[in-house]
mmCIF file of C-alpha atoms (C1' of nucleotides) in Angstrom:
data_model
loop_
_atom_site.group_PDB
_atom_site.id
_atom_site.type_symbol
_atom_site.label_atom_id
_atom_site.label_comp_id
_atom_site.label_asym_id
_atom_site.label_seq_id
_atom_site.Cartn_x
_atom_site.Cartn_y
_atom_site.Cartn_z
ATOM 1 C CA MET A 1 75.015 96.292 111.096
ATOM 2 C CA SER A 2 73.416 92.876 109.770
ATOM 3 C CA GLU A 3 75.863 91.199 107.729
ATOM 4 C CA SER A 4 75.439 91.250 104.244
ATOM 5 C CA PHE A 5 73.691 88.195 102.612
ATOM 6 C CA GLN A 6 74.923 86.415 100.201
ATOM 7 C CA ARG A 7 73.668 84.532 97.155
ATOM 8 C CA GLU A 8 74.587 82.013 95.093
ATOM 9 C CA THR A 9 74.657 83.406 91.255
ATOM 10 C CA ARG A 10 76.475 80.972 88.986
ATOM 11 C CA GLN A 11 80.095 83.037 88.822
ATOM 12 C CA ARG A 12 81.057 82.710 92.575
ATOM 13 C CA ARG A 13 79.681 78.215 92.269
ATOM 14 C CA ALA A 14 82.781 78.730 89.227
ATOM 15 C CA ILE A 15 85.223 80.615 91.199
ATOM 16 C CA ARG A 16 85.062 78.422 94.063
ATOM 17 C CA ARG A 17 84.195 75.705 92.086
ATOM 18 C CA VAL A 18 87.805 75.930 90.442
ATOM 19 C CA LEU A 19 89.531 76.230 93.649
ATOM 20 C CA LEU A 20 88.340 73.701 94.863
ATOM 21 C CA ASP A 21 89.317 71.980 91.404
ATOM 22 C CA SER A 22 92.839 73.440 91.732
ATOM 23 C CA SER A 23 95.553 71.543 93.451
ATOM 24 C CA ARG A 24 97.984 74.752 93.207
ATOM 25 C CA PRO A 25 97.413 78.601 94.295
ATOM 26 C CA LEU A 26 96.152 81.101 91.524
ATOM 27 C CA THR A 27 95.956 84.123 89.909
ATOM 28 C CA PRO A 28 92.801 86.235 89.142
ATOM 29 C CA GLU A 29 93.849 85.445 85.697
ATOM 30 C CA GLU A 30 93.854 82.048 85.774
ATOM 31 C CA VAL A 31 90.556 81.877 88.287
ATOM 32 C CA GLN A 32 89.245 83.976 84.959
ATOM 33 C CA GLU A 33 90.032 81.368 81.675
ATOM 34 C CA LEU A 34 89.576 78.406 83.942
ATOM 35 C CA GLY A 35 85.763 79.494 85.359
ATOM 36 C CA GLN A 36 85.006 80.874 81.857
ATOM 37 C CA ARG A 37 84.261 77.072 81.117
ATOM 38 C CA HIS A 38 82.091 76.599 83.715
ATOM 39 C CA VAL A 39 80.912 80.507 83.392
ATOM 40 C CA PRO A 40 81.659 82.210 79.329
ATOM 41 C CA GLY A 41 81.072 85.929 80.082
ATOM 42 C CA LEU A 42 82.896 85.538 83.787
ATOM 43 C CA GLY A 43 84.192 89.275 84.193
ATOM 44 C CA LEU A 44 87.940 90.062 85.578
ATOM 45 C CA ALA A 45 86.335 92.295 88.001
ATOM 46 C CA THR A 46 83.701 89.587 89.711
ATOM 47 C CA VAL A 47 86.912 87.162 89.847
ATOM 48 C CA TYR A 48 88.721 89.524 92.639
ATOM 49 C CA ARG A 49 85.005 90.916 94.091
ATOM 50 C CA ASN A 50 84.755 87.523 94.599
ATOM 51 C CA VAL A 51 87.524 86.253 96.192
ATOM 52 C CA LYS A 52 88.834 89.008 97.353
ATOM 53 C CA LEU A 53 85.142 87.980 99.681
ATOM 54 C CA LEU A 54 85.817 84.348 100.146
ATOM 55 C CA ALA A 55 89.945 85.755 101.102
ATOM 56 C CA ASP A 56 87.810 87.839 103.735
ATOM 57 C CA GLU A 57 85.634 85.967 104.413
ATOM 58 C CA GLY A 58 88.703 83.132 105.429
ATOM 59 C CA TRP A 59 87.375 80.472 102.336
ATOM 60 C CA LEU A 60 90.778 81.549 100.624
ATOM 61 C CA ALA A 61 94.378 82.136 101.610
ATOM 62 C CA GLN A 62 96.009 85.493 100.300
ATOM 63 C CA VAL A 63 99.855 83.320 98.549
ATOM 64 C CA GLU A 64 102.429 85.962 97.735
ATOM 65 C CA LEU A 65 105.398 85.474 97.089
ATOM 66 C CA PRO A 66 107.349 87.949 95.942
ATOM 67 C CA GLY A 67 107.874 88.255 92.604
ATOM 68 C CA SER A 68 104.494 86.990 91.847
ATOM 69 C CA PRO A 69 101.111 88.584 91.069
ATOM 70 C CA VAL A 70 99.419 87.459 93.873
ATOM 71 C CA ARG A 71 97.170 83.990 94.009
ATOM 72 C CA TYR A 72 94.480 81.844 96.108
ATOM 73 C CA GLU A 73 94.413 79.018 97.870
ATOM 74 C CA LEU A 74 91.994 77.287 99.448
ATOM 75 C CA ALA A 75 92.057 78.863 103.512
ATOM 76 C CA GLU A 76 91.401 75.754 104.731
ATOM 77 C CA ARG A 77 95.048 73.924 104.885
ATOM 78 C CA PRO A 78 97.130 73.617 108.900
ATOM 79 C CA HIS A 79 99.916 76.196 108.857
ATOM 80 C CA HIS A 80 102.170 76.328 106.252
ATOM 81 C CA HIS A 81 104.768 77.809 104.125
ATOM 82 C CA HIS A 82 105.952 77.122 100.563
ATOM 83 C CA PHE A 83 108.999 76.843 98.461
ATOM 84 C CA VAL A 84 109.624 78.354 95.713
ATOM 85 C CA CYS A 85 111.750 75.712 92.848
ATOM 86 C CA HIS A 86 114.061 78.950 91.000
ATOM 87 C CA ALA A 87 113.598 75.973 87.646
ATOM 88 C CA CYS A 88 110.362 75.672 86.907
ATOM 89 C CA ASP A 89 108.772 78.602 88.763
ATOM 90 C CA GLN A 90 106.245 76.187 90.620
ATOM 91 C CA ALA A 91 105.218 76.556 94.792
ATOM 92 C CA PHE A 92 104.635 73.552 96.762
ATOM 93 C CA ASP A 93 103.853 73.357 100.303
ATOM 94 C CA VAL A 94 106.146 73.069 103.364
ATOM 95 C CA HIS A 95 104.765 72.094 106.082
ATOM 96 C CA GLY A 96 106.274 72.817 109.928
ATOM 97 C CA CYS A 97 107.814 76.428 111.625
ATOM 98 C CA PRO A 98 110.564 76.791 113.461
ATOM 99 C CA PRO A 99 109.976 77.240 116.908
ATOM 100 C CA LYS A 100 111.141 80.115 117.968
ATOM 101 C CA VAL A 101 110.441 82.415 114.899
ATOM 102 C CA GLU A 102 108.601 84.824 116.042
ATOM 103 C CA SER A 103 110.907 86.034 119.306
ATOM 104 C CA MET A 104 113.756 86.891 116.512
ATOM 105 C CA ALA A 105 111.285 90.563 116.633
ATOM 106 C CA PRO A 106 114.160 93.139 118.065
ATOM 107 C CA GLU A 107 112.804 95.089 121.229
ATOM 108 C CA GLY A 108 109.566 96.789 121.525
ATOM 109 C CA PHE A 109 107.843 94.938 118.247
ATOM 110 C CA GLN A 110 105.011 92.853 118.635
ATOM 111 C CA VAL A 111 104.313 90.228 115.906
ATOM 112 C CA GLU A 112 101.095 88.922 114.876
ATOM 113 C CA SER A 113 102.179 86.183 112.252
ATOM 114 C CA HIS A 114 104.871 85.938 109.831
ATOM 115 C CA ASP A 115 106.106 84.233 106.312
ATOM 116 C CA ILE A 116 108.618 82.152 105.085
ATOM 117 C CA ILE A 117 109.291 81.461 101.787
ATOM 118 C CA LEU A 118 112.184 78.569 100.936
ATOM 119 C CA TYR A 119 113.766 79.098 97.576
ATOM 120 C CA GLY A 120 115.794 76.348 96.029
ATOM 121 C CA LEU A 121 115.170 73.522 93.848
ATOM 122 C CA CYS A 122 112.058 70.641 93.708
ATOM 123 C CA PRO A 123 112.782 67.114 93.487
ATOM 124 C CA THR A 124 111.626 67.115 89.879
ATOM 125 C CA CYS A 125 113.942 69.699 88.712
ATOM 126 C CA THR A 126 116.741 68.334 91.028
ATOM 127 C CA MET B 1 129.553 97.176 73.105
ATOM 128 C CA SER B 2 131.474 99.692 75.359
ATOM 129 C CA GLU B 3 130.052 99.662 79.091
ATOM 130 C CA SER B 4 127.664 103.417 78.729
ATOM 131 C CA PHE B 5 129.476 105.490 81.181
ATOM 132 C CA GLN B 6 127.849 106.489 84.332
ATOM 133 C CA ARG B 7 127.392 110.493 85.562
ATOM 134 C CA GLU B 8 128.021 111.865 89.132
ATOM 135 C CA THR B 9 124.563 114.430 89.221
ATOM 136 C CA ARG B 10 122.938 115.826 91.969
ATOM 137 C CA GLN B 11 120.769 113.368 92.085
ATOM 138 C CA ARG B 12 122.029 110.209 91.564
ATOM 139 C CA ARG B 13 124.627 111.332 94.711
ATOM 140 C CA ALA B 14 121.005 112.300 96.331
ATOM 141 C CA ILE B 15 119.707 108.942 96.062
ATOM 142 C CA ARG B 16 123.076 106.082 96.991
ATOM 143 C CA ARG B 17 123.275 108.977 100.107
ATOM 144 C CA VAL B 18 119.235 108.083 100.934
ATOM 145 C CA LEU B 19 119.564 104.963 101.000
ATOM 146 C CA LEU B 20 123.494 104.249 102.445
ATOM 147 C CA ASP B 21 122.143 106.800 105.651
ATOM 148 C CA SER B 22 119.042 104.569 105.993
ATOM 149 C CA SER B 23 118.456 102.190 108.720
ATOM 150 C CA ARG B 24 116.204 100.171 107.058
ATOM 151 C CA PRO B 25 114.192 99.943 102.814
ATOM 152 C CA LEU B 26 112.948 102.538 101.755
ATOM 153 C CA THR B 27 110.151 102.540 98.472
ATOM 154 C CA PRO B 28 111.358 103.904 95.402
ATOM 155 C CA GLU B 29 108.268 107.239 96.650
ATOM 156 C CA GLU B 30 109.524 107.207 100.004
ATOM 157 C CA VAL B 31 113.949 107.393 98.625
ATOM 158 C CA GLN B 32 112.285 110.697 96.153
ATOM 159 C CA GLU B 33 111.405 112.253 99.362
ATOM 160 C CA LEU B 34 114.338 111.368 101.523
ATOM 161 C CA GLY B 35 116.517 112.792 98.419
ATOM 162 C CA GLN B 36 114.252 115.705 98.120
ATOM 163 C CA ARG B 37 116.109 117.343 100.779
ATOM 164 C CA HIS B 38 119.246 117.103 99.000
ATOM 165 C CA VAL B 39 117.487 118.197 95.803
ATOM 166 C CA PRO B 40 114.847 119.582 96.364
ATOM 167 C CA GLY B 41 113.645 119.334 92.231
ATOM 168 C CA LEU B 42 114.191 114.950 92.435
ATOM 169 C CA GLY B 43 111.718 113.458 89.972
ATOM 170 C CA LEU B 44 110.334 109.927 90.489
ATOM 171 C CA ALA B 45 111.528 108.226 87.709
ATOM 172 C CA THR B 46 114.563 109.835 87.839
ATOM 173 C CA VAL B 47 114.615 107.697 91.173
ATOM 174 C CA TYR B 48 113.596 104.772 89.716
ATOM 175 C CA ARG B 49 115.560 105.413 86.805
ATOM 176 C CA ASN B 50 118.925 104.642 89.487
ATOM 177 C CA VAL B 51 117.587 102.876 91.276
ATOM 178 C CA LYS B 52 117.498 99.712 88.963
ATOM 179 C CA LEU B 53 120.681 101.308 87.618
ATOM 180 C CA LEU B 54 122.396 100.627 91.599
ATOM 181 C CA ALA B 55 120.349 96.976 91.280
ATOM 182 C CA ASP B 56 121.394 96.123 88.220
ATOM 183 C CA GLU B 57 124.994 96.863 89.936
ATOM 184 C CA GLY B 58 124.576 94.895 92.579
ATOM 185 C CA TRP B 59 125.083 98.182 95.230
ATOM 186 C CA LEU B 60 121.510 97.522 95.888
ATOM 187 C CA ALA B 61 118.972 94.754 96.452
ATOM 188 C CA GLN B 62 115.934 94.704 95.874
ATOM 189 C CA VAL B 63 113.466 93.513 98.376
ATOM 190 C CA GLU B 64 110.040 91.993 97.751
ATOM 191 C CA LEU B 65 107.510 91.677 100.586
ATOM 192 C CA PRO B 66 104.569 90.361 100.445
ATOM 193 C CA GLY B 67 101.917 93.192 100.334
ATOM 194 C CA SER B 68 103.832 95.808 100.193
ATOM 195 C CA PRO B 69 105.897 98.170 97.122
ATOM 196 C CA VAL B 70 109.386 97.275 95.849
ATOM 197 C CA ARG B 71 111.781 98.661 98.678
ATOM 198 C CA TYR B 72 115.654 98.853 97.615
ATOM 199 C CA GLU B 73 117.886 98.531 100.888
ATOM 200 C CA LEU B 74 122.196 98.284 100.246
ATOM 201 C CA ALA B 75 123.331 95.185 98.576
ATOM 202 C CA GLU B 76 126.913 95.159 101.739
ATOM 203 C CA ARG B 77 124.373 94.117 104.834
ATOM 204 C CA PRO B 78 124.767 90.712 106.365
ATOM 205 C CA HIS B 79 122.265 87.694 106.184
ATOM 206 C CA HIS B 80 119.242 89.351 108.183
ATOM 207 C CA HIS B 81 115.167 89.862 107.497
ATOM 208 C CA HIS B 82 112.506 91.793 108.073
ATOM 209 C CA PHE B 83 109.085 92.971 110.339
ATOM 210 C CA VAL B 84 106.595 94.289 108.633
ATOM 211 C CA CYS B 85 104.283 97.246 110.361
ATOM 212 C CA HIS B 86 100.624 96.372 109.495
ATOM 213 C CA ALA B 87 100.041 99.931 110.463
ATOM 214 C CA CYS B 88 102.587 102.158 108.969
ATOM 215 C CA ASP B 89 103.330 100.369 106.782
ATOM 216 C CA GLN B 90 107.295 100.577 106.834
ATOM 217 C CA ALA B 91 109.585 98.077 106.769
ATOM 218 C CA PHE B 92 112.311 97.578 109.806
ATOM 219 C CA ASP B 93 115.740 95.235 109.772
ATOM 220 C CA VAL B 94 115.408 91.960 111.976
ATOM 221 C CA HIS B 95 118.930 90.051 112.541
ATOM 222 C CA GLY B 96 118.824 86.875 113.294
ATOM 223 C CA CYS B 97 117.695 84.357 111.543
ATOM 224 C CA PRO B 98 116.153 80.300 113.653
ATOM 225 C CA PRO B 99 118.336 77.824 113.282
ATOM 226 C CA LYS B 100 117.391 74.780 111.349
ATOM 227 C CA VAL B 101 115.009 77.065 108.615
ATOM 228 C CA GLU B 102 116.547 74.995 105.981
ATOM 229 C CA SER B 103 115.759 71.586 108.051
ATOM 230 C CA MET B 104 111.817 72.737 107.069
ATOM 231 C CA ALA B 105 111.849 71.434 103.297
ATOM 232 C CA PRO B 106 110.816 67.925 102.993
ATOM 233 C CA GLU B 107 112.635 65.241 101.507
ATOM 234 C CA GLY B 108 114.230 66.035 98.108
ATOM 235 C CA PHE B 109 114.061 69.657 98.087
ATOM 236 C CA GLN B 110 117.556 71.191 97.714
ATOM 237 C CA VAL B 111 117.111 74.547 99.705
ATOM 238 C CA GLU B 112 119.326 77.383 98.179
ATOM 239 C CA SER B 113 117.560 80.720 100.215
ATOM 240 C CA HIS B 114 114.600 81.488 102.354
ATOM 241 C CA ASP B 115 113.128 85.090 103.370
ATOM 242 C CA ILE B 116 111.220 85.154 106.153
ATOM 243 C CA ILE B 117 108.618 88.273 107.636
ATOM 244 C CA LEU B 118 107.348 89.491 110.291
ATOM 245 C CA TYR B 119 103.901 91.264 109.783
ATOM 246 C CA GLY B 120 102.861 92.999 113.047
ATOM 247 C CA LEU B 121 103.311 96.721 114.841
ATOM 248 C CA CYS B 122 106.307 98.268 115.056
ATOM 249 C CA PRO B 123 107.509 100.979 118.898
ATOM 250 C CA THR B 124 105.511 103.855 117.069
ATOM 251 C CA CYS B 125 102.302 102.325 116.084
ATOM 252 C CA THR B 126 101.707 100.228 119.466
ATOM 253 C "C1'" DA C 1 59.728 93.021 94.608
ATOM 254 C "C1'" DT C 2 63.970 94.576 96.542
ATOM 255 C "C1'" DA C 3 68.569 94.505 96.678
ATOM 256 C "C1'" DT C 4 72.709 92.061 95.968
ATOM 257 C "C1'" DG C 5 75.778 90.691 92.356
ATOM 258 C "C1'" DT C 6 77.525 90.776 87.189
ATOM 259 C "C1'" DG C 7 79.725 93.183 83.422
ATOM 260 C "C1'" DC C 8 81.306 97.020 81.089
ATOM 261 C "C1'" DA C 9 84.354 101.223 81.557
ATOM 262 C "C1'" DA C 10 86.397 104.684 83.513
ATOM 263 C "C1'" DA C 11 89.418 105.095 87.254
ATOM 264 C "C1'" DC C 12 93.857 104.703 90.319
ATOM 265 C "C1'" DT C 13 98.815 103.142 91.872
ATOM 266 C "C1'" DC C 14 103.035 102.116 90.627
ATOM 267 C "C1'" DT C 15 105.903 101.290 87.134
ATOM 268 C "C1'" DT C 16 108.053 102.105 82.919
ATOM 269 C "C1'" DT C 17 109.386 105.020 78.562
ATOM 270 C "C1'" DG C 18 109.699 108.844 75.164
ATOM 271 C "C1'" DC C 19 111.183 113.548 74.392
ATOM 272 C "C1'" DA C 20 113.156 118.010 75.194
ATOM 273 C "C1'" DT C 21 115.806 120.839 77.104
ATOM 274 C "C1'" DG C 22 120.173 120.831 81.652
ATOM 275 C "C1'" DG C 23 124.601 119.292 83.000
ATOM 276 C "C1'" DA C 24 128.628 116.718 83.385
ATOM 277 C "C1'" DG C 25 132.461 115.569 81.197
ATOM 278 C "C1'" DC D 1 130.728 120.352 72.506
ATOM 279 C "C1'" DT D 2 128.523 115.775 73.401
ATOM 280 C "C1'" DC D 3 125.858 112.692 75.676
ATOM 281 C "C1'" DC D 4 124.105 111.050 78.997
ATOM 282 C "C1'" DA D 5 119.959 111.768 82.704
ATOM 283 C "C1'" DT D 6 117.144 114.230 84.652
ATOM 284 C "C1'" DG D 7 111.376 116.732 84.729
ATOM 285 C "C1'" DC D 8 107.556 116.284 82.858
ATOM 286 C "C1'" DA D 9 104.112 114.122 81.033
ATOM 287 C "C1'" DA D 10 102.010 109.920 78.150
ATOM 288 C "C1'" DA D 11 101.858 104.817 78.288
ATOM 289 C "C1'" DG D 12 101.237 100.647 80.276
ATOM 290 C "C1'" DA D 13 100.338 96.232 83.290
ATOM 291 C "C1'" DG D 14 97.092 95.310 87.337
ATOM 292 C "C1'" DT D 15 93.583 95.971 90.365
ATOM 293 C "C1'" DT D 16 89.629 98.304 92.112
ATOM 294 C "C1'" DT D 17 84.921 101.632 91.674
ATOM 295 C "C1'" DG D 18 80.318 103.420 90.062
ATOM 296 C "C1'" DC D 19 77.052 102.451 86.831
ATOM 297 C "C1'" DA D 20 73.154 100.596 85.303
ATOM 298 C "C1'" DC D 21 71.559 96.494 84.363
ATOM 299 C "C1'" DA D 22 71.157 91.390 85.419
ATOM 300 C "C1'" DT D 23 69.132 87.956 88.691
ATOM 301 C "C1'" DA D 24 68.847 85.151 93.337
ATOM 302 C "C1'" DT D 25 65.758 85.565 97.253
#
DNA sequence: ATATGTGCAAACTCTTTGCATGGAG
DNA sequence: CTCCATGCAAAGAGTTTGCACATAT
C-alpha cells in the first residue's frame, strides 16, 4: 500500500537527461540511442519501463500522432497541441485551443479530454 | 500493367456490407466479427487484405486515432471528427467543428487539414 | 541486507506474407 | 479452365513481461 520507492539509477538518470535535453518528442528507440551515450548497455525494455513510469507520474506526456510511433515529451509544458508538417514530418507545438471544442460531443457523451492535430506545411517547408 | 481485375466474392461483399451498415469506424477485428454473420469462416487476413484494397481504391478512409488500432470508415462521408470511449474503446462520429480551429497555427504555418479527437465515456459506458 | 531495477529472451499483439486450396469468370 | 482470392499458419515489427542477477538505499 505504500507508494513504491523510486531509486536513482544510472539508466533512469540517463533517460531523464535525454528527454530534458531534447527539443522535440522522442520515440522509445530514440531515447535508447541517445541514452546509450550515457549508459552504453541501456536496454530497450528499461526505456519502455521508465518512460511509462515517468508518464504515469506525470513527468512525461505521451504524444501519439496518427501514423507515427508514440513519442514522449516533458509534461510540464502548458496545454498545447501539435502541428505535423507533411513535408519534413516534424511535429511542432501549437498553443491555444478553440473555446468550445468539448461541446462538439453529441448528447450523452462525457468528454474528458481532447486532441487537436493540424497538418500542413511548416515555415521551413513552405 | 493492366489493372488487376476485382472478383466479387462472398467475403468481399460481406466486408463492404459491414462497412456500409456501420455508423462508426470499425477496426479490422470488428469487421471480421460483423462479417462472420454473413460469411462464418471469414478470416482476419482476408479482412486486412480487402480493407487495404478498398482504402487504396479510395472507397474506405483510414481513421488513425492515437492509442487505438487503425479503423476504417466509408470515404464518402462529410467532414467530421471522432469520439473515443475510454471504457469500451469504441470510436463514434462527431459532427461539426469549432470555427477557428485552423487559425490556431502560429505565423508561417500553412494549415491544410486537421483532426480533432474527443476522449471520454460514451452513453453506454457512463 | 533487502527489495527495486536491469538486461535478456520469451511472450504478446497487431499486421503482413507464403502457400496450397477454393471459387469467380 | 485460369487465375485471383481465401484460410491457415508462420513470419515480422513493436511492446510487454518473467526471471535471475545487479545495485541503490
